[in-house]
mmCIF file with all atom_site columns, C-alpha atoms in Angstrom:
data_model
loop_
_atom_site.group_PDB
_atom_site.id
_atom_site.type_symbol
_atom_site.label_atom_id
_atom_site.label_alt_id
_atom_site.label_comp_id
_atom_site.label_asym_id
_atom_site.label_entity_id
_atom_site.label_seq_id
_atom_site.pdbx_PDB_ins_code
_atom_site.Cartn_x
_atom_site.Cartn_y
_atom_site.Cartn_z
_atom_site.occupancy
_atom_site.B_iso_or_equiv
_atom_site.pdbx_formal_charge
_atom_site.auth_seq_id
_atom_site.auth_comp_id
_atom_site.auth_asym_id
_atom_site.auth_atom_id
_atom_site.pdbx_PDB_model_num
ATOM 1  C CA . MET Q 1 1  ? -157.526 23.119 52.633 1.00 42.00 ? 217 MET Q CA 1
ATOM 2  C CA . SER Q 1 2  ? -154.003 24.404 52.270 1.00 51.00 ? 218 SER Q CA 1
ATOM 3  C CA . GLY Q 1 3  ? -152.198 27.225 50.539 1.00 56.00 ? 219 GLY Q CA 1
ATOM 4  C CA . ARG Q 1 4  ? -148.968 26.717 48.686 1.00 56.00 ? 220 ARG Q CA 1
ATOM 5  C CA . LEU Q 1 5  ? -146.366 29.289 47.759 1.00 54.00 ? 221 LEU Q CA 1
ATOM 6  C CA . ILE Q 1 6  ? -143.643 28.343 45.304 1.00 53.00 ? 222 ILE Q CA 1
ATOM 7  C CA . LEU Q 1 7  ? -140.831 30.827 44.850 1.00 51.00 ? 223 LEU Q CA 1
ATOM 8  C CA . ASN Q 1 8  ? -138.289 30.832 42.071 1.00 49.00 ? 224 ASN Q CA 1
ATOM 9  C CA . ARG Q 1 9  ? -134.534 31.189 42.429 1.00 46.00 ? 225 ARG Q CA 1
ATOM 10 C CA . GLY Q 1 10 ? -134.814 34.898 43.060 1.00 47.00 ? 226 GLY Q CA 1
ATOM 11 C CA . GLY Q 1 11 ? -137.150 34.446 46.014 1.00 51.00 ? 227 GLY Q CA 1
ATOM 12 C CA . GLY Q 1 12 ? -140.222 35.567 44.122 1.00 53.00 ? 228 GLY Q CA 1
ATOM 13 C CA . GLY Q 1 13 ? -138.552 38.207 41.988 1.00 59.00 ? 229 GLY Q CA 1
ATOM 14 C CA . GLY Q 1 14 ? -137.873 40.615 44.837 1.00 65.00 ? 230 GLY Q CA 1
ATOM 15 C CA . GLY Q 1 15 ? -141.320 42.186 44.730 1.00 74.00 ? 231 GLY Q CA 1
ATOM 16 C CA . PRO Q 1 16 ? -144.384 41.590 46.856 1.00 80.00 ? 232 PRO Q CA 1
ATOM 17 C CA . PRO Q 1 17 ? -146.141 38.247 46.444 1.00 78.00 ? 233 PRO Q CA 1
ATOM 18 C CA . PRO Q 1 18 ? -149.275 38.017 44.293 1.00 84.00 ? 234 PRO Q CA 1
ATOM 19 C CA . PRO Q 1 19 ? -152.504 38.739 46.231 1.00 88.00 ? 235 PRO Q CA 1
ATOM 20 C CA . ASP Q 1 20 ? -153.534 35.060 46.547 1.00 86.00 ? 236 ASP Q CA 1
ATOM 21 C CA . HIS Q 1 21 ? -150.125 34.070 47.945 1.00 80.00 ? 237 HIS Q CA 1
ATOM 22 C CA . ARG Q 1 22 ? -150.125 37.007 50.348 1.00 84.00 ? 238 ARG Q CA 1
ATOM 23 C CA . ARG Q 1 23 ? -153.598 36.026 51.541 1.00 86.00 ? 239 ARG Q CA 1
ATOM 24 C CA . ASN Q 1 24 ? -152.341 32.492 52.328 1.00 80.00 ? 240 ASN Q CA 1
ATOM 25 C CA . MET Q 1 25 ? -149.269 33.772 54.171 1.00 79.00 ? 241 MET Q CA 1
ATOM 26 C CA . LEU Q 1 26 ? -151.371 36.110 56.353 1.00 86.00 ? 242 LEU Q CA 1
ATOM 27 C CA . ASN Q 1 27 ? -154.214 33.644 57.009 1.00 87.00 ? 243 ASN Q CA 1
ATOM 28 C CA . CYS Q 1 28 ? -154.222 32.956 60.769 1.00 89.00 ? 244 CYS Q CA 1
ATOM 29 C CA . ASP Q 1 29 ? -156.373 29.838 60.243 1.00 90.00 ? 245 ASP Q CA 1
ATOM 30 C CA . PHE Q 1 30 ? -153.247 28.021 59.040 1.00 88.00 ? 246 PHE Q CA 1
ATOM 31 C CA . ASN Q 1 31 ? -151.370 26.572 62.023 1.00 90.00 ? 247 ASN Q CA 1
ATOM 32 C CA . ALA Q 1 32 ? -148.905 24.244 60.274 1.00 90.00 ? 248 ALA Q CA 1
ATOM 33 C CA . ILE Q 1 33 ? -146.230 24.910 57.687 1.00 87.00 ? 249 ILE Q CA 1
ATOM 34 C CA . GLY Q 1 34 ? -143.874 22.801 55.638 1.00 90.00 ? 250 GLY Q CA 1
ATOM 35 C CA . VAL Q 1 35 ? -140.830 24.306 53.962 1.00 90.00 ? 251 VAL Q CA 1
ATOM 36 C CA . GLY Q 1 36 ? -138.620 22.651 51.377 1.00 91.00 ? 252 GLY Q CA 1
ATOM 37 C CA . VAL Q 1 37 ? -135.823 23.342 48.931 1.00 90.00 ? 253 VAL Q CA 1
ATOM 38 C CA . VAL Q 1 38 ? -134.378 21.331 46.079 1.00 91.00 ? 254 VAL Q CA 1
ATOM 39 C CA . SER Q 1 39 ? -131.488 21.999 43.726 1.00 91.00 ? 255 SER Q CA 1
ATOM 40 C CA . GLY Q 1 40 ? -132.067 21.432 40.038 1.00 88.00 ? 256 GLY Q CA 1
ATOM 41 C CA . PRO Q 1 41 ? -132.021 23.045 36.622 1.00 89.00 ? 257 PRO Q CA 1
ATOM 42 C CA . GLY Q 1 42 ? -132.851 26.717 37.054 1.00 86.00 ? 258 GLY Q CA 1
ATOM 43 C CA . GLY Q 1 43 ? -132.935 26.285 40.854 1.00 83.00 ? 259 GLY Q CA 1
ATOM 44 C CA . PRO Q 1 44 ? -132.674 26.084 43.727 1.00 87.00 ? 260 PRO Q CA 1
ATOM 45 C CA . TRP Q 1 45 ? -136.451 25.901 44.116 1.00 87.00 ? 261 TRP Q CA 1
ATOM 46 C CA . TRP Q 1 46 ? -138.186 26.745 47.410 1.00 85.00 ? 262 TRP Q CA 1
ATOM 47 C CA . THR Q 1 47 ? -141.689 25.866 48.543 1.00 86.00 ? 263 THR Q CA 1
ATOM 48 C CA . GLN Q 1 48 ? -143.892 26.600 51.542 1.00 83.00 ? 264 GLN Q CA 1
ATOM 49 C CA . ASP Q 1 49 ? -147.019 24.565 52.252 1.00 86.00 ? 265 ASP Q CA 1
ATOM 50 C CA . PHE Q 1 50 ? -149.522 26.088 54.671 1.00 85.00 ? 266 PHE Q CA 1
ATOM 51 C CA . GLY Q 1 51 ? -152.188 23.933 56.338 1.00 88.00 ? 267 GLY Q CA 1
ATOM 52 C CA . ARG Q 1 52 ? -154.126 23.046 59.447 1.00 89.00 ? 268 ARG Q CA 1
ATOM 53 C CA . SER Q 1 53 ? -153.192 20.263 61.834 1.00 85.00 ? 269 SER Q CA 1
#
């Protein structure tokens, strides 16, 4: 199981993340993370992928 957080150009709008995203970010069971960014229309777009190794 993994949690994924995708932020828009503004880094999530400047406010706190939605409850489900916050829960993933604070979940200590996740011990691996992938981070990516891509430029494109309306971007750049950022992503974080939380998982277990």
